[in-house]
Amino acid sequence: MDYILQPWPWYVSGPLIALVMLILVYFGKTFGMSSNLQTLCSIGGAGKFSDYFRLDWKAQRWNLTVVLGAILGGFIATQYLSDGSAIALSAETISDLKELGFNNAGEMLLPPEIYSWENVLSLKGIAILVIAGFLVGFGTRYAGGCTSGHAITGLSNLQLPSLIAVIGFFVGGLIMTFFILPLIFGS
């Protein structure tokens, strides 16, 4: 049980991801979470309003089980397989986050400075959620997939567009970390 409670090393999780990718390639499937949004909209009848959502959603049922598994797995991992230890963050990262007003950095998965109901339902919280949701949705559609689809499936299939997208994800993350996050949360 102790082995399950600890983060898995790269030499265990990496080959497991590779095994899943080999199975998906064998069955002619691709991995990615964002395509499920298209499937869910198709199930909801969005195909009546946009050709983009006119697809055989029943052929994508297997991918919906991946989403269900991610949700259930995340719940089980946080509720039953977590030992409650602090998140391993460097002292410099904790110091930088405290300067931005994150007083409990590293002590919990979801910082209350962002995810408490009081902060989520504030004008600033709602603005962050709406703008971030739009940017993620637009970026995912514009890039032709999400981080998991491009970084796992696309790179493992040696797709140049996925390499370009992943480089863009990293550059965007750096811009967010060093420029936008301090603007939003800096004093």
mmCIF file of C-alpha atoms in Angstrom:
data_model
loop_
_atom_site.group_PDB
_atom_site.id
_atom_site.type_symbol
_atom_site.label_atom_id
_atom_site.label_comp_id
_atom_site.label_asym_id
_atom_site.label_seq_id
_atom_site.Cartn_x
_atom_site.Cartn_y
_atom_site.Cartn_z
ATOM 1 C CA MET A 1 0.000 0.000 0.000
ATOM 2 C CA ASP A 2 2.892 2.378 0.700
ATOM 3 C CA TYR A 3 3.996 2.050 -2.938
ATOM 4 C CA ILE A 4 0.583 3.225 -4.185
ATOM 5 C CA LEU A 5 0.531 6.215 -1.811
ATOM 6 C CA GLN A 6 3.807 7.639 -3.131
ATOM 7 C CA PRO A 7 4.354 9.318 -6.528
ATOM 8 C CA TRP A 8 5.467 6.750 -9.063
ATOM 9 C CA PRO A 9 8.934 7.171 -10.564
ATOM 10 C CA TRP A 10 9.335 7.902 -14.262
ATOM 11 C CA TYR A 11 10.600 4.397 -14.999
ATOM 12 C CA VAL A 12 7.238 2.972 -13.895
ATOM 13 C CA SER A 13 4.753 5.578 -15.138
ATOM 14 C CA GLY A 14 6.566 6.263 -18.432
ATOM 15 C CA PRO A 15 6.437 2.653 -19.670
ATOM 16 C CA LEU A 16 2.799 2.395 -18.538
ATOM 17 C CA ILE A 17 1.913 5.426 -20.668
ATOM 18 C CA ALA A 18 3.865 3.895 -23.573
ATOM 19 C CA LEU A 19 1.948 0.622 -23.137
ATOM 20 C CA VAL A 20 -1.383 2.471 -23.242
ATOM 21 C CA MET A 21 -0.256 4.321 -26.378
ATOM 22 C CA LEU A 22 0.757 1.056 -28.079
ATOM 23 C CA ILE A 23 -2.663 -0.422 -27.286
ATOM 24 C CA LEU A 24 -4.407 2.684 -28.658
ATOM 25 C CA VAL A 25 -2.321 2.622 -31.840
ATOM 26 C CA TYR A 26 -3.062 -1.092 -32.257
ATOM 27 C CA PHE A 27 -6.805 -0.402 -32.072
ATOM 28 C CA GLY A 28 -6.581 2.712 -34.266
ATOM 29 C CA LYS A 29 -7.529 5.143 -31.498
ATOM 30 C CA THR A 30 -5.995 8.385 -30.285
ATOM 31 C CA PHE A 31 -5.839 9.780 -26.768
ATOM 32 C CA GLY A 32 -6.980 13.250 -25.795
ATOM 33 C CA MET A 33 -9.523 14.819 -23.492
ATOM 34 C CA SER A 34 -10.704 17.793 -25.540
ATOM 35 C CA SER A 35 -12.357 15.652 -28.209
ATOM 36 C CA ASN A 36 -14.788 14.543 -25.515
ATOM 37 C CA LEU A 37 -16.226 18.051 -25.354
ATOM 38 C CA GLN A 38 -17.158 17.745 -29.029
ATOM 39 C CA THR A 39 -18.711 14.337 -28.305
ATOM 40 C CA LEU A 40 -20.704 15.646 -25.326
ATOM 41 C CA CYS A 41 -21.985 18.596 -27.367
ATOM 42 C CA SER A 42 -22.979 16.180 -30.127
ATOM 43 C CA ILE A 43 -24.889 14.053 -27.615
ATOM 44 C CA GLY A 44 -26.610 17.224 -26.387
ATOM 45 C CA GLY A 45 -27.862 18.038 -29.886
ATOM 46 C CA ALA A 46 -25.405 20.731 -30.944
ATOM 47 C CA GLY A 47 -25.236 19.103 -34.382
ATOM 48 C CA LYS A 48 -28.581 20.796 -35.146
ATOM 49 C CA PHE A 49 -26.824 24.156 -34.966
ATOM 50 C CA SER A 50 -23.294 23.483 -36.224
ATOM 51 C CA ASP A 51 -21.814 21.021 -38.695
ATOM 52 C CA TYR A 52 -18.755 20.666 -36.451
ATOM 53 C CA PHE A 53 -20.859 18.714 -33.961
ATOM 54 C CA ARG A 54 -22.446 16.408 -36.543
ATOM 55 C CA LEU A 55 -20.602 13.202 -35.857
ATOM 56 C CA ASP A 56 -21.265 9.642 -34.820
ATOM 57 C CA TRP A 57 -20.848 10.135 -31.086
ATOM 58 C CA LYS A 58 -21.465 6.437 -30.432
ATOM 59 C CA ALA A 59 -18.104 5.705 -32.056
ATOM 60 C CA GLN A 60 -16.510 7.880 -29.340
ATOM 61 C CA ARG A 61 -18.106 6.132 -26.345
ATOM 62 C CA TRP A 62 -14.796 4.480 -25.488
ATOM 63 C CA ASN A 63 -13.180 7.906 -25.040
ATOM 64 C CA LEU A 64 -15.988 9.001 -22.716
ATOM 65 C CA THR A 65 -15.046 6.078 -20.473
ATOM 66 C CA VAL A 66 -11.533 7.560 -20.326
ATOM 67 C CA VAL A 67 -13.031 10.788 -18.960
ATOM 68 C CA LEU A 68 -15.153 8.876 -16.466
ATOM 69 C CA GLY A 69 -12.064 6.923 -15.427
ATOM 70 C CA ALA A 70 -10.072 10.152 -14.985
ATOM 71 C CA ILE A 71 -12.811 11.628 -12.799
ATOM 72 C CA LEU A 72 -13.250 8.489 -10.692
ATOM 73 C CA GLY A 73 -9.500 7.897 -10.529
ATOM 74 C CA GLY A 74 -8.872 11.448 -9.389
ATOM 75 C CA PHE A 75 -11.548 11.141 -6.709
ATOM 76 C CA ILE A 76 -10.221 7.802 -5.452
ATOM 77 C CA ALA A 77 -6.629 9.077 -5.494
ATOM 78 C CA THR A 78 -7.391 12.234 -3.487
ATOM 79 C CA GLN A 79 -9.884 10.685 -1.071
ATOM 80 C CA TYR A 80 -8.446 7.226 -0.408
ATOM 81 C CA LEU A 81 -4.892 6.996 -1.754
ATOM 82 C CA SER A 82 -3.465 10.270 -0.482
ATOM 83 C CA ASP A 83 -1.289 10.193 2.610
ATOM 84 C CA GLY A 84 -1.946 13.884 3.267
ATOM 85 C CA SER A 85 1.688 14.895 2.978
ATOM 86 C CA ALA A 86 2.635 18.320 1.694
ATOM 87 C CA ILE A 87 3.287 18.822 -2.001
ATOM 88 C CA ALA A 88 6.994 18.720 -2.855
ATOM 89 C CA LEU A 89 7.760 22.313 -3.888
ATOM 90 C CA SER A 90 11.133 24.013 -3.780
ATOM 91 C CA ALA A 91 11.695 26.624 -1.099
ATOM 92 C CA GLU A 92 12.126 29.260 -3.834
ATOM 93 C CA THR A 93 8.737 28.388 -5.383
ATOM 94 C CA ILE A 94 7.036 28.571 -1.988
ATOM 95 C CA SER A 95 8.684 31.957 -1.370
ATOM 96 C CA ASP A 96 7.609 33.262 -4.786
ATOM 97 C CA LEU A 97 4.028 32.085 -4.226
ATOM 98 C CA LYS A 98 3.908 33.688 -0.774
ATOM 99 C CA GLU A 99 4.937 36.999 -2.370
ATOM 100 C CA LEU A 100 1.865 36.635 -4.616
ATOM 101 C CA GLY A 101 -0.388 36.026 -1.595
ATOM 102 C CA PHE A 102 -0.520 32.219 -1.569
ATOM 103 C CA ASN A 103 0.118 31.687 2.130
ATOM 104 C CA ASN A 104 -0.343 27.905 2.230
ATOM 105 C CA ALA A 105 1.700 27.062 -0.877
ATOM 106 C CA GLY A 106 2.578 23.383 -0.985
ATOM 107 C CA GLU A 107 0.310 22.409 1.895
ATOM 108 C CA MET A 108 -2.717 21.473 -0.219
ATOM 109 C CA LEU A 109 -3.567 20.643 -3.813
ATOM 110 C CA LEU A 110 -6.026 23.505 -4.360
ATOM 111 C CA PRO A 111 -4.952 26.836 -2.878
ATOM 112 C CA PRO A 112 -7.870 28.539 -1.128
ATOM 113 C CA GLU A 113 -6.696 31.886 -2.519
ATOM 114 C CA ILE A 114 -8.125 30.671 -5.844
ATOM 115 C CA TYR A 115 -10.491 27.787 -5.121
ATOM 116 C CA SER A 116 -12.387 28.719 -1.962
ATOM 117 C CA TRP A 117 -16.049 29.550 -2.664
ATOM 118 C CA GLU A 118 -15.474 33.064 -1.369
ATOM 119 C CA ASN A 119 -12.757 33.673 -3.980
ATOM 120 C CA VAL A 120 -14.438 31.759 -6.809
ATOM 121 C CA LEU A 121 -17.669 33.733 -6.444
ATOM 122 C CA SER A 122 -15.935 37.114 -6.229
ATOM 123 C CA LEU A 123 -15.854 39.403 -9.276
ATOM 124 C CA LYS A 124 -12.145 38.667 -9.719
ATOM 125 C CA GLY A 125 -12.732 34.894 -9.400
ATOM 126 C CA ILE A 126 -15.570 34.851 -11.921
ATOM 127 C CA ALA A 127 -13.533 36.983 -14.339
ATOM 128 C CA ILE A 128 -10.579 34.597 -14.039
ATOM 129 C CA LEU A 129 -12.799 31.561 -14.643
ATOM 130 C CA VAL A 130 -14.603 33.056 -17.635
ATOM 131 C CA ILE A 131 -11.486 34.439 -19.319
ATOM 132 C CA ALA A 132 -9.403 31.327 -18.594
ATOM 133 C CA GLY A 133 -12.206 29.053 -19.787
ATOM 134 C CA PHE A 134 -12.517 30.991 -23.020
ATOM 135 C CA LEU A 135 -8.762 30.962 -23.611
ATOM 136 C CA VAL A 136 -8.473 27.229 -22.913
ATOM 137 C CA GLY A 137 -11.450 26.417 -25.128
ATOM 138 C CA PHE A 138 -10.304 28.679 -27.948
ATOM 139 C CA GLY A 139 -6.705 27.513 -27.679
ATOM 140 C CA THR A 140 -7.686 23.869 -27.674
ATOM 141 C CA ARG A 141 -9.813 24.301 -30.787
ATOM 142 C CA TYR A 142 -7.236 26.503 -32.528
ATOM 143 C CA ALA A 143 -4.382 24.063 -31.755
ATOM 144 C CA GLY A 144 -6.479 21.094 -32.840
ATOM 145 C CA GLY A 145 -6.271 19.396 -29.463
ATOM 146 C CA CYS A 146 -5.345 19.679 -25.829
ATOM 147 C CA THR A 147 -2.084 19.172 -23.961
ATOM 148 C CA SER A 148 -2.695 15.466 -23.383
ATOM 149 C CA GLY A 149 -3.645 14.837 -26.997
ATOM 150 C CA HIS A 150 -0.672 16.658 -28.476
ATOM 151 C CA ALA A 151 1.958 15.835 -25.841
ATOM 152 C CA ILE A 152 1.104 12.162 -25.454
ATOM 153 C CA THR A 153 -0.525 11.010 -28.682
ATOM 154 C CA GLY A 154 0.872 13.531 -31.157
ATOM 155 C CA LEU A 155 4.481 13.424 -29.999
ATOM 156 C CA SER A 156 4.475 9.632 -29.734
ATOM 157 C CA ASN A 157 3.320 9.548 -33.378
ATOM 158 C CA LEU A 158 6.071 12.055 -34.328
ATOM 159 C CA GLN A 159 3.587 14.686 -35.523
ATOM 160 C CA LEU A 160 5.227 18.065 -36.276
ATOM 161 C CA PRO A 161 2.012 20.037 -35.489
ATOM 162 C CA SER A 162 1.979 18.417 -32.037
ATOM 163 C CA LEU A 163 5.597 19.407 -31.438
ATOM 164 C CA ILE A 164 4.759 22.998 -32.391
ATOM 165 C CA ALA A 165 1.672 22.928 -30.130
ATOM 166 C CA VAL A 166 3.636 21.522 -27.164
ATOM 167 C CA ILE A 167 6.329 24.191 -27.596
ATOM 168 C CA GLY A 168 3.491 26.747 -27.612
ATOM 169 C CA PHE A 169 2.052 25.224 -24.412
ATOM 170 C CA PHE A 170 5.411 25.574 -22.662
ATOM 171 C CA VAL A 171 5.942 29.139 -23.876
ATOM 172 C CA GLY A 172 2.394 30.009 -22.775
ATOM 173 C CA GLY A 173 3.062 28.456 -19.372
ATOM 174 C CA LEU A 174 6.215 30.499 -18.956
ATOM 175 C CA ILE A 175 4.417 33.704 -19.950
ATOM 176 C CA MET A 176 1.626 32.898 -17.489
ATOM 177 C CA THR A 177 4.035 32.070 -14.666
ATOM 178 C CA PHE A 178 6.385 35.016 -14.980
ATOM 179 C CA PHE A 179 4.190 37.795 -16.369
ATOM 180 C CA ILE A 180 0.422 37.242 -16.098
ATOM 181 C CA LEU A 181 0.210 35.499 -12.692
ATOM 182 C CA PRO A 182 2.094 38.340 -10.972
ATOM 183 C CA LEU A 183 -0.283 40.843 -12.626
ATOM 184 C CA ILE A 184 -3.347 38.964 -11.387
ATOM 185 C CA PHE A 185 -2.204 38.120 -7.860
ATOM 186 C CA GLY A 186 0.656 40.559 -7.201
ATOM 187 C CA SER A 187 0.104 43.339 -4.766
#
